[in-house]
Coordinates of C-alpha atoms in Angstrom, one line a residue:
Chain E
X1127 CA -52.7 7.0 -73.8
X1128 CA -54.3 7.3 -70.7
X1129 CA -58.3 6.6 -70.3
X1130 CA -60.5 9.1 -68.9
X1131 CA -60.8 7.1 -65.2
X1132 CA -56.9 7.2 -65.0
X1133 CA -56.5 10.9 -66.0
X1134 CA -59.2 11.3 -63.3
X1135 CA -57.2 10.2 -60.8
X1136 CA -53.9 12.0 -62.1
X1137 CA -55.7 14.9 -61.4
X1138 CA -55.9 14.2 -57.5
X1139 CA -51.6 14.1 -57.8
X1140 CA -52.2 17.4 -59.6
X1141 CA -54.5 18.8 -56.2
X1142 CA -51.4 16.8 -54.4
X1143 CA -48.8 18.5 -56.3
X1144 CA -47.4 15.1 -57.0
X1145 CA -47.3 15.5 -60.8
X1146 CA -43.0 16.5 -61.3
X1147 CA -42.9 16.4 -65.2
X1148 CA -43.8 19.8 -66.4
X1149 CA -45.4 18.5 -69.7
X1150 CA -47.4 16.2 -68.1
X1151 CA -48.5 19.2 -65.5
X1152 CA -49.4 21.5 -68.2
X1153 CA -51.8 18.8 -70.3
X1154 CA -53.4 18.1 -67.2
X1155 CA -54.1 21.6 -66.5
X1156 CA -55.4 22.4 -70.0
X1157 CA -57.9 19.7 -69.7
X1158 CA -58.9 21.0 -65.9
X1159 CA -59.4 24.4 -68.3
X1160 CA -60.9 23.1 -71.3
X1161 CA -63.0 20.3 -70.5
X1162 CA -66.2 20.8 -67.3
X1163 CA -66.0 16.9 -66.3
X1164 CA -62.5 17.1 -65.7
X1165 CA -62.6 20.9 -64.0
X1166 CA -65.4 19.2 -61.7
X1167 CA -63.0 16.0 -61.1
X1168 CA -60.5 18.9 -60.3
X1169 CA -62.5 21.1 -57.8
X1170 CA -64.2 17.8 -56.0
X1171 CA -60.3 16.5 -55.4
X1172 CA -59.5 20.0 -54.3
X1173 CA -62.7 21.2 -52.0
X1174 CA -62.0 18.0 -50.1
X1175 CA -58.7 18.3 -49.7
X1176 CA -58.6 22.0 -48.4
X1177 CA -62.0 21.7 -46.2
X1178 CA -60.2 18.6 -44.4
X1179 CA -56.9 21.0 -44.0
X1180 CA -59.2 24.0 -42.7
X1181 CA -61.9 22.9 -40.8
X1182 CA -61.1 19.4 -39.2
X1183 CA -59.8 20.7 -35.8
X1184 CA -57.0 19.0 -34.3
X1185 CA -57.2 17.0 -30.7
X1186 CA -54.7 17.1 -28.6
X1187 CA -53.3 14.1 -27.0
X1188 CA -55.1 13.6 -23.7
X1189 CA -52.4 14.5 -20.9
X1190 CA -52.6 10.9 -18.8
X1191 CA -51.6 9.5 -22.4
X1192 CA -47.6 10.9 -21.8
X1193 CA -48.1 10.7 -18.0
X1194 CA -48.4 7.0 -18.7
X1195 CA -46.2 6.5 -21.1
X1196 CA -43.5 8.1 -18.7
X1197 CA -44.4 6.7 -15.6
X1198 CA -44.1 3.3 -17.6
X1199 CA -40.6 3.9 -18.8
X1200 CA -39.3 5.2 -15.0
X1201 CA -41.6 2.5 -13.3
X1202 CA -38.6 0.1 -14.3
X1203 CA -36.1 1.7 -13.2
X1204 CA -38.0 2.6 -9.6
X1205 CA -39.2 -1.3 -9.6
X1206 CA -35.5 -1.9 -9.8
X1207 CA -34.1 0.5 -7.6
X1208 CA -36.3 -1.4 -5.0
X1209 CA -35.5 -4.8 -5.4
X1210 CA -31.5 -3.1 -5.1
X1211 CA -33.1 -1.9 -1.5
X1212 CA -34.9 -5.4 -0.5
X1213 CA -31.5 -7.1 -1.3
X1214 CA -29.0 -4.4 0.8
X1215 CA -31.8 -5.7 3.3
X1216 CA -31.2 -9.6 3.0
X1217 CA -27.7 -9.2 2.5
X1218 CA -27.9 -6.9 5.9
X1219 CA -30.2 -9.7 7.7
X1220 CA -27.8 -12.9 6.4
X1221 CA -24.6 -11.5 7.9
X1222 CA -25.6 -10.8 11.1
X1223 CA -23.6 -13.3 13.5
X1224 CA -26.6 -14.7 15.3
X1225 CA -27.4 -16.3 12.1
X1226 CA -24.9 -16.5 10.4
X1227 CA -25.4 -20.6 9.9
X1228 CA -28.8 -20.0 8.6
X1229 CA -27.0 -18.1 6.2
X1230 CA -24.8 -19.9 5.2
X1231 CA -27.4 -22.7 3.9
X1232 CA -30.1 -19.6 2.8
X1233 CA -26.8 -18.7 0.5
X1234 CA -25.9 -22.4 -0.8
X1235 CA -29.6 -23.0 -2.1
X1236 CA -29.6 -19.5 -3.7
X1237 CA -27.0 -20.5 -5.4
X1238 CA -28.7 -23.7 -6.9
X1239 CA -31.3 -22.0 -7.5
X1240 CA -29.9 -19.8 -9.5
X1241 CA -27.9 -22.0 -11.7
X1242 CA -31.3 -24.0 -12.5
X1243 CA -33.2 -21.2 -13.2
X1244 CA -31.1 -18.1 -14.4
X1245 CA -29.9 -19.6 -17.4
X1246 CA -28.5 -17.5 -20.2
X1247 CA -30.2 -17.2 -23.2
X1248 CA -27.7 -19.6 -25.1
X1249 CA -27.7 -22.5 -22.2
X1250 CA -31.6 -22.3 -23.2
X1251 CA -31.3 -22.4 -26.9
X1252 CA -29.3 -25.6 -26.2
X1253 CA -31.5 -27.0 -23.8
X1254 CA -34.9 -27.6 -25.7
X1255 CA -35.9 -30.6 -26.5
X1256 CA -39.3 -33.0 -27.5
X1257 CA -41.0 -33.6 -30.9
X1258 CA -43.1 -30.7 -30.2
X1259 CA -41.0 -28.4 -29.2
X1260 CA -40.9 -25.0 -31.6
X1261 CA -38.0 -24.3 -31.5
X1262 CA -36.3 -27.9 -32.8
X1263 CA -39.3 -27.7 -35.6
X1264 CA -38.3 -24.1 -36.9
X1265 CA -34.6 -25.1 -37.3
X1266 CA -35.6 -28.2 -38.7
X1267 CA -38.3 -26.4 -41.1
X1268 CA -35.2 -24.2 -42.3
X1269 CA -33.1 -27.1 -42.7
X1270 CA -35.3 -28.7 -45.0
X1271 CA -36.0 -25.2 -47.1
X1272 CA -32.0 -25.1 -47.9
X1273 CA -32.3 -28.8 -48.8
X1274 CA -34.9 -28.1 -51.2
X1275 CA -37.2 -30.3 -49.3
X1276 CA -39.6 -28.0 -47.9
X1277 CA -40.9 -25.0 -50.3
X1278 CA -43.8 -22.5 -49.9
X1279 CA -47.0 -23.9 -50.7
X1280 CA -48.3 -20.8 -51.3
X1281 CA -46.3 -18.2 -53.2
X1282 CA -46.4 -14.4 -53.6
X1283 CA -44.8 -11.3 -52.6
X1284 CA -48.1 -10.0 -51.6
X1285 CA -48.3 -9.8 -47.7
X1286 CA -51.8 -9.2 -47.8
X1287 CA -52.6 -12.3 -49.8
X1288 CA -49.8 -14.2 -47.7
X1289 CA -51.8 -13.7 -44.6
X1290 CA -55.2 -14.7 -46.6
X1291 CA -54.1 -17.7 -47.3
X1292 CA -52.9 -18.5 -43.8
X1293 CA -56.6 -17.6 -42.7
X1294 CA -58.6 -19.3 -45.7
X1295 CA -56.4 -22.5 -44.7
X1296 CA -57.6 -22.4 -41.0
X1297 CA -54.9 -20.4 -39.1
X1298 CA -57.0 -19.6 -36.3
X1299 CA -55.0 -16.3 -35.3
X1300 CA -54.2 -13.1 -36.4
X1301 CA -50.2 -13.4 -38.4
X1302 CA -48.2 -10.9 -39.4
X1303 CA -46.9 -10.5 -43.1
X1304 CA -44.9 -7.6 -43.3
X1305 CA -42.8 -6.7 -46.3
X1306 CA -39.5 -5.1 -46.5
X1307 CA -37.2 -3.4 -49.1
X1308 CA -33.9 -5.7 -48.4
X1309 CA -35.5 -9.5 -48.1
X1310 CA -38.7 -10.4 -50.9
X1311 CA -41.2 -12.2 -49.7
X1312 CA -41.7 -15.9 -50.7
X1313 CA -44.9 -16.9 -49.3
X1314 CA -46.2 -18.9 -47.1
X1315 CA -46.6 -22.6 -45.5
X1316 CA -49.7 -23.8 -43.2
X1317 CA -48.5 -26.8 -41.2
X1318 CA -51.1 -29.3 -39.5
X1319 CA -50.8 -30.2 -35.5
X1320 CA -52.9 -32.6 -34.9
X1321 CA -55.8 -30.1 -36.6
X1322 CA -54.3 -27.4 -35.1
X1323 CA -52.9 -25.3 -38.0
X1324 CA -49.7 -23.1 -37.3
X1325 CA -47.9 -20.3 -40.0
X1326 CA -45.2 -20.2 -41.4
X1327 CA -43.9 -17.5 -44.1
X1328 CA -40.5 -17.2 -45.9
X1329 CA -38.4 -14.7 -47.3
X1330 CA -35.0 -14.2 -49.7
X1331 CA -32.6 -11.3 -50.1
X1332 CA -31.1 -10.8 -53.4
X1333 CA -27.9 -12.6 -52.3
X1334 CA -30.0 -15.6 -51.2
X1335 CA -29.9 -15.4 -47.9
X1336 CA -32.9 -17.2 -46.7
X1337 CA -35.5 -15.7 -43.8
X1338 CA -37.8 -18.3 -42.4
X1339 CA -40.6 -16.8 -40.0
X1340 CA -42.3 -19.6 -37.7
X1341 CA -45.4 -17.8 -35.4
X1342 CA -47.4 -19.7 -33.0
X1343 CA -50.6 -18.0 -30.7
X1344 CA -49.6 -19.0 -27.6
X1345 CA -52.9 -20.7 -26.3
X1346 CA -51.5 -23.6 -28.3
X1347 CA -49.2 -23.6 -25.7
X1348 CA -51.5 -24.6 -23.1
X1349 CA -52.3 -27.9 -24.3
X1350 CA -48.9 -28.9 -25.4
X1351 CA -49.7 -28.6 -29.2
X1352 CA -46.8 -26.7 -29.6
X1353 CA -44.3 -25.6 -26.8
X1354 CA -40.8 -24.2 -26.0
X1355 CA -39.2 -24.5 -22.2
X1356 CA -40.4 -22.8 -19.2
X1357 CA -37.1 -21.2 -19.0
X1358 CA -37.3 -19.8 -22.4
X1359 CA -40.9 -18.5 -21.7
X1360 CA -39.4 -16.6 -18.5
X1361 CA -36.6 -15.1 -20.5
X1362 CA -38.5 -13.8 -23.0
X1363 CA -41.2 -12.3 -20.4
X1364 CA -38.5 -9.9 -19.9
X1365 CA -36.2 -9.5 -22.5
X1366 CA -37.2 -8.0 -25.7
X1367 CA -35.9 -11.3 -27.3
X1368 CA -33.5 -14.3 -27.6
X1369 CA -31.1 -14.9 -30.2
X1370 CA -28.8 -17.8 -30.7
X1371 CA -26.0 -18.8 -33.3
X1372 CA -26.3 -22.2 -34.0
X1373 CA -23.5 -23.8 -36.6
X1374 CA -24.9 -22.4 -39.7
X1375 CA -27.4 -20.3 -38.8
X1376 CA -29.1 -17.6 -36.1
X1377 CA -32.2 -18.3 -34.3
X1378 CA -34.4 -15.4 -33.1
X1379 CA -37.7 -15.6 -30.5
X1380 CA -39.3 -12.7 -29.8
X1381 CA -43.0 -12.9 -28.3
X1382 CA -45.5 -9.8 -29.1
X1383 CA -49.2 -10.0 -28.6
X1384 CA -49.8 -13.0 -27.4
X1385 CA -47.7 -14.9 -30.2
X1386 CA -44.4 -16.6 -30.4
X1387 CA -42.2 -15.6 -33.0
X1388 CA -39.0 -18.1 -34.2
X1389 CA -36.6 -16.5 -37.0
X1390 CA -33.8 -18.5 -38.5
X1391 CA -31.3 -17.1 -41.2
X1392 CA -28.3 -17.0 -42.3
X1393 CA -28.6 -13.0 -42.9
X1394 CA -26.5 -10.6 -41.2
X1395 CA -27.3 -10.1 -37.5
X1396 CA -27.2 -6.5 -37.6
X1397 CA -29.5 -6.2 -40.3
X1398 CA -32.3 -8.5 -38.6
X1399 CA -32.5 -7.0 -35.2
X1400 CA -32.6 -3.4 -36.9
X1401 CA -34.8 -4.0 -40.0
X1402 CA -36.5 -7.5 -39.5
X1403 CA -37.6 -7.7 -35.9
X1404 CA -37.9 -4.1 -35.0
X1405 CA -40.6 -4.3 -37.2
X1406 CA -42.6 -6.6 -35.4
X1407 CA -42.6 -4.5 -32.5
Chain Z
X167 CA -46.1 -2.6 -21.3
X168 CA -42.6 -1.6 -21.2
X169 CA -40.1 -4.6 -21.0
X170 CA -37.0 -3.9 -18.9
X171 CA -34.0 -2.9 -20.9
X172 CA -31.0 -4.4 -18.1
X173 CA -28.3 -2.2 -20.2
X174 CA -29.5 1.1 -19.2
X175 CA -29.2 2.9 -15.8
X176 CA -31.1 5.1 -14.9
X177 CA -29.2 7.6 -16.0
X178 CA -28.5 6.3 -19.1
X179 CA -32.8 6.0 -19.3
X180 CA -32.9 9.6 -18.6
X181 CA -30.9 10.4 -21.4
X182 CA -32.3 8.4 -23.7
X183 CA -35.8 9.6 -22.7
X184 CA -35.2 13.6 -23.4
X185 CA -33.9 12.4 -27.1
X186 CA -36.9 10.9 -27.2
X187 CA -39.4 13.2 -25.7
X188 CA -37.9 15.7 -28.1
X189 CA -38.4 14.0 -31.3
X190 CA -41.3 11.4 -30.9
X191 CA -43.4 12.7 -28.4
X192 CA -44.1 16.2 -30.7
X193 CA -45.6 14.1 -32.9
X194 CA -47.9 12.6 -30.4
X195 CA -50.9 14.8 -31.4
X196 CA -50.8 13.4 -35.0
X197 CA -50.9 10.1 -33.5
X198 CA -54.0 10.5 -31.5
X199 CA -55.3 11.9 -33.8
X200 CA -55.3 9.1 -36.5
X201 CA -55.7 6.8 -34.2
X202 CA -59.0 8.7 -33.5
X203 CA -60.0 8.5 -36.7
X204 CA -59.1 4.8 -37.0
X205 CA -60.6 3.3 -34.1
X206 CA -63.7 5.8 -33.6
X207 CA -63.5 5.9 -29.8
X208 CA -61.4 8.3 -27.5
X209 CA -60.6 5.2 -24.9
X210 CA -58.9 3.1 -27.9
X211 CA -57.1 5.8 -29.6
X212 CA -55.4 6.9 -26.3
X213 CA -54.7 2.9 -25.5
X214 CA -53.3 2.7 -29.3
X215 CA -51.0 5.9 -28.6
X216 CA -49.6 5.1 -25.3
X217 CA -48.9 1.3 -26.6
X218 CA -47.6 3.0 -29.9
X219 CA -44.9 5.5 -27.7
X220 CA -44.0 2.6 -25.4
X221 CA -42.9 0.5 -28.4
X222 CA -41.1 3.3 -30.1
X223 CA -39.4 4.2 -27.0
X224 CA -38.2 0.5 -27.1
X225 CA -37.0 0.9 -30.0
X226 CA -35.8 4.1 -29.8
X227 CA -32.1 3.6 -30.5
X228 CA -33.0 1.5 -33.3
X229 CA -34.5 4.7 -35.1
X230 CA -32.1 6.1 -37.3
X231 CA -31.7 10.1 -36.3
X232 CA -32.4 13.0 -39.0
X233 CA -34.9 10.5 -40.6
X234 CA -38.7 11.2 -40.7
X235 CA -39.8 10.1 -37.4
X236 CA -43.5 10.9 -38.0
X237 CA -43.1 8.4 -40.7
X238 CA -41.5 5.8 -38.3
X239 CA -44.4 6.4 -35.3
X240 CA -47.0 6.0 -37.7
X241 CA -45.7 2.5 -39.2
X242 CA -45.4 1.4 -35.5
X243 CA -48.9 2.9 -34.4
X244 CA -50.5 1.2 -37.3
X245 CA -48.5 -2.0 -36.3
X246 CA -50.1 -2.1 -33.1
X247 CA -53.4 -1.2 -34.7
X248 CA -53.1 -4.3 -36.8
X249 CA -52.1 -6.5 -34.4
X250 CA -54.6 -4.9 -31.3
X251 CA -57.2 -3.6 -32.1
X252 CA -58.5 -4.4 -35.9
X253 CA -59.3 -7.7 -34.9
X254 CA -61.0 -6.8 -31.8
X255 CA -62.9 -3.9 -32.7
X256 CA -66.0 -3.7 -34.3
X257 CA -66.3 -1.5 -37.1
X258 CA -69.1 0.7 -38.0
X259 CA -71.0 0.7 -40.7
X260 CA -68.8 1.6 -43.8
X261 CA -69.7 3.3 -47.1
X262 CA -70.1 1.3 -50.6
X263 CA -68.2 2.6 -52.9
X264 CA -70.0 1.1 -55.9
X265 CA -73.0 2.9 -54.0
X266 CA -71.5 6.0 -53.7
X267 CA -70.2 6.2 -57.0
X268 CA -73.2 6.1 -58.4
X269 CA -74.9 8.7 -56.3
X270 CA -71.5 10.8 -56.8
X271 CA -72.0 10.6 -60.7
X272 CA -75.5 11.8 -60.3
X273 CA -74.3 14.7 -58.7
X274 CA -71.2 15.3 -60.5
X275 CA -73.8 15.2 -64.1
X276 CA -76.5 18.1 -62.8
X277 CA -73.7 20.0 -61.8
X278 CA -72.1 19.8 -64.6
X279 CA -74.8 19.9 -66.8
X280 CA -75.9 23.5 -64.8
X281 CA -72.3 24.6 -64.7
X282 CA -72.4 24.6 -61.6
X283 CA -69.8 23.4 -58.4
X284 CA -71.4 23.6 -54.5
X285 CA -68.0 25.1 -53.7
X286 CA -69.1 26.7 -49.9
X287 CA -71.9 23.9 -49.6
X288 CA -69.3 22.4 -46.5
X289 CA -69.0 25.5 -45.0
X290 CA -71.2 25.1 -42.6
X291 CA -70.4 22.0 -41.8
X292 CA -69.5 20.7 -38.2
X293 CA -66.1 19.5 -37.6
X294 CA -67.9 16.1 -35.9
X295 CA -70.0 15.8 -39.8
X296 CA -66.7 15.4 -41.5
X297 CA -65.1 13.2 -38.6
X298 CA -68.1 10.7 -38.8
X299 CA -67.5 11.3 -43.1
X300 CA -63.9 10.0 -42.4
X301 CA -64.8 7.3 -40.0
X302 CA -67.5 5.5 -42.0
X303 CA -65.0 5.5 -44.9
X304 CA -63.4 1.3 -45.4
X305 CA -60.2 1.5 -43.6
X306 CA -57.7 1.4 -47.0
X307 CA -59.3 4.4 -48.2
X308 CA -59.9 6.3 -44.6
X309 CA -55.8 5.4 -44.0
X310 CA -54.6 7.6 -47.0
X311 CA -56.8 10.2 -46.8
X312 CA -56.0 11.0 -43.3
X313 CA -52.1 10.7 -44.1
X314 CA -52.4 12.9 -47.3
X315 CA -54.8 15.5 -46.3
X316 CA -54.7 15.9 -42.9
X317 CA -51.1 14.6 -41.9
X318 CA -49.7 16.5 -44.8
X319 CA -47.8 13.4 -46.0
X320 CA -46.5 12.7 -49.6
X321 CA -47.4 9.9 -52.1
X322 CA -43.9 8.5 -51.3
X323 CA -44.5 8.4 -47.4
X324 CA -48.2 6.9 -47.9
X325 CA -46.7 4.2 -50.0
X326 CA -44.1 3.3 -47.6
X327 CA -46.9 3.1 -44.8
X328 CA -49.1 1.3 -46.4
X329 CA -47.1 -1.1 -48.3
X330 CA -48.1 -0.2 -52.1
X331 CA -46.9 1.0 -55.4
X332 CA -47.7 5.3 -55.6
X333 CA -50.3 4.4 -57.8
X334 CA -52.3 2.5 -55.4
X335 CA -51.9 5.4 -53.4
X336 CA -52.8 8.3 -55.8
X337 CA -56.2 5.9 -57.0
X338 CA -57.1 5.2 -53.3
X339 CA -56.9 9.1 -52.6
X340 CA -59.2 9.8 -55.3
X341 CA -61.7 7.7 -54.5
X342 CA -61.5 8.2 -51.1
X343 CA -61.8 12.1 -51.7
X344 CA -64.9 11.4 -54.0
X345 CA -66.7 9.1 -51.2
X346 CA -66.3 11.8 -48.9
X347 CA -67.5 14.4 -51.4
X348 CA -70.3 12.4 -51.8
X349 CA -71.2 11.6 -48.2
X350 CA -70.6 15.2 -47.3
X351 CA -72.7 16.7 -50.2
X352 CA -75.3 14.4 -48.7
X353 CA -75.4 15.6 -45.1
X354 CA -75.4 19.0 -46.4
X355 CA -78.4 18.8 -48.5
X356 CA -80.0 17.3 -45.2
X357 CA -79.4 20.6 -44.0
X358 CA -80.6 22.5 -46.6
X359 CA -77.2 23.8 -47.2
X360 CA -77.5 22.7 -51.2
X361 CA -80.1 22.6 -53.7
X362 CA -82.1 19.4 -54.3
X363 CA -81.2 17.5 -57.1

């Protein structure tokens, strides 16, 4: 049996046509009918809903909003197509015989450049090192959860009181606790940096595949508190992110306002990029 | 800002930027204007919709086709709102509800009591009074109401926005409905458009 608050509100789903069992429909109705507090309950739910539909007027999207968003998406391309131009030039300037032993050397240190600095994303997985390094601390934070040796110290599959906790215990940034259908989430762990306090949440599918979330502000990065390469800082200024398989597991870094992000599982790659990160973005 | 995807040619941009001009950017209005109604200022709702479209574009090909793409822009918009703007926006006065309960009950028992239901009271009523209504509403309550009754959204879709069972939803929506009622009934008694109580 209902109370009277809770048939109250059934009677909003009832405005909303949300109420699907006919029974249900038809008391609901015979109280609107029969009883003036609910009938009022009924007409407040419904006056609301149909002076929002008929007199708030819509806005449309001011035009510079798409112009924007356009000339952001073909700026790329255009900023690319230019840099093709500036090298035709080079390549035009280097071969021309006069100087062509300035070249020659011009070439040869491009080419060390390039192999110091143009790493792929996998030579810079490989490549991190140093205690504070974020990278070597989220693998060996997952580690330690499939060891049993590191478990949340805060539990619950409530985002909301997930990202509390990392704020009541002196996470001094905004984090991100989303939920999703396939993976539960198992809550959350503050970890202490020399007072600096970083987050760290957790989740599990129903096969037991394990999702650990590592995100860093990156001011800490300034000071060396926490840190990963220059190189992988550069790659992921301008790719959407990196993504590694390791023996056992796949590390993911993705960086999105102003925060470092570190994923390691043992879920399915596919599933990840389409349903975990994307939703980060 | 957009980051460069180095698959695509231009071409292959092109392509992939009249699929998406022809089934996200329609829905750019409703965008703007919940983001309106979130963030209270014209500047930040366009800033929130061009970063929202950006993102989407992004992610474009990771949209599933013949699913709701409304649905989909409005989880990323409100993404981006999260992560943007909540935290560096200041919000304006909000409504009590425990305050406005009570001076909803008070009407709710005259009228009652006299038979009696202010049913055209809002008529006159300026779009920009129930735009202010919505905006001084706490943001749980302003989010579903704007999805149900002015996006046209279900319980199911709301839910799935906002991360909560359907009855969260269907409680939320009432309340928020009866805050609104009561701020409403309030401006229009300032304008003599209902009886005292």
């Amino acid at each position: 049996m209902l109370d009277r608050n809770e048939t109250y509100e059934k009677l909003t789903a009832v405005v909303d046509h949300e109420i699907a069992d006919k029974k249900e429909l038809a008391d609901l109705e015979y109280l609107i009918n029969n009883d003036d507090d609910f009938k009022y309950e009924y007409l407040v739910q419904n006056s609301v809903k149909n002076l929002l539909k008929n007199k708030s007027h819509k806005i449309s999207t001011p035009s510079i909003v798409l112009e924007n968003v356009e000339k952001s998406i073909f700026g790329q391309t255009y900023q690319t197509d230019n840099k093709i131009n500036w090298l035709d030039r080079i390549t035009d300037f280097l071969f021309t015989p006069k100087y062509a032993f300035g070249a020659a050397l011009i070439l040869v240190l491009l080419i060390i450049f390039n192999l110091s600095s143009n790493l792929n994303s996998d030579e810079i997985f490989i490549s991190q090192s140093g205690n504070n390094n974020a990278i070597l601390q989220a693998r060996d934070n997952y580690h330690k959860i499939l060891a049993g040796e590191l478990g949340v110290q805060f539990a619950s599959d409530n985002p909301e009181a997930v990202s509390n906790y990392f704020q009541k215990s002196g996470v001094n940034y905004a984090t991100i606790v989303p939920s999703f259908p396939k993976w539960n989430l198992l809550g959350g762990v503050v970890s202490d940096h020399d007072g600096i306090k970083l987050a760290h949440q957790a989740y599990a599918s129903a096969d037991g595949e394990v999702l650990y979330l590592y995100q860093i502000d990156q001011k800490y990065f300034k000071d060396k508190t926490v840190c990963v390469s220059d190189d992988m800082n550069k790659y992921l200024e301008s790719n959407l992110f990196a993504k590694h398989r390791f023996e056992d597991e796949e590390m993911y870094c993705w960086k999105m306002n102003g925060k470092l992000f570190l994923l390691v599982t043992n879920e399915d790659p596919a599933l990840i990029e389409d349903e975990f990160i994307s939703k980060f973005m | 800002m957009t980051k460069k995807d180095p698959k695509l040619s231009e071409s292959e941009l092109r392509i992939k930027y009249k699929e998406f001009e022809e089934e996200a950017v329609p829905h750019s209005d409703a965008l703007y204007n919940y983001a309106l109604k979130m963030t209270g200022s014209p500047d930040d709702a366009s800033d929130l919709v061009q970063e929202t479209l950006l993102r989407a574009f992004r992610f474009f090909d990771k949209f599933e086709k013949g699913t709701n793409c409304k649905a989909w822009l409005f989880r990323i918009l409100k993404n981006t709102f999260i992560n943007d703007y909540r935290k560096v926006s200041k919000e304006p006065d909000k409504v009590d509800y425990d305050d406005i309960q009570n001076f909803y009950e008070n009407i709710k028992s005259t009228d009652v009591k006299s038979q009696h239901f202010e049913e055209d009271a809002f008529s006159d009523l300026l779009d920009d009074d129930i735009s202010v209504a919505i905006t001084k509403l706490p943001e749980d309550f302003r989010t579903v109401i704007i999805l149900s009754d002015l996006e046209g959204f279900t319980y199911e879709e709301i839910s799935d926005f906002v991360d909560c069972p359907i009855g969260t939803v269907r409680s939320r929506l009432h309340r928020a409905r009866k805050m609104l009622y009561a701020e409403l009934y309030g401006y229009a008694k300032d304008k003599g458009y209902v009886n005292e109580l």
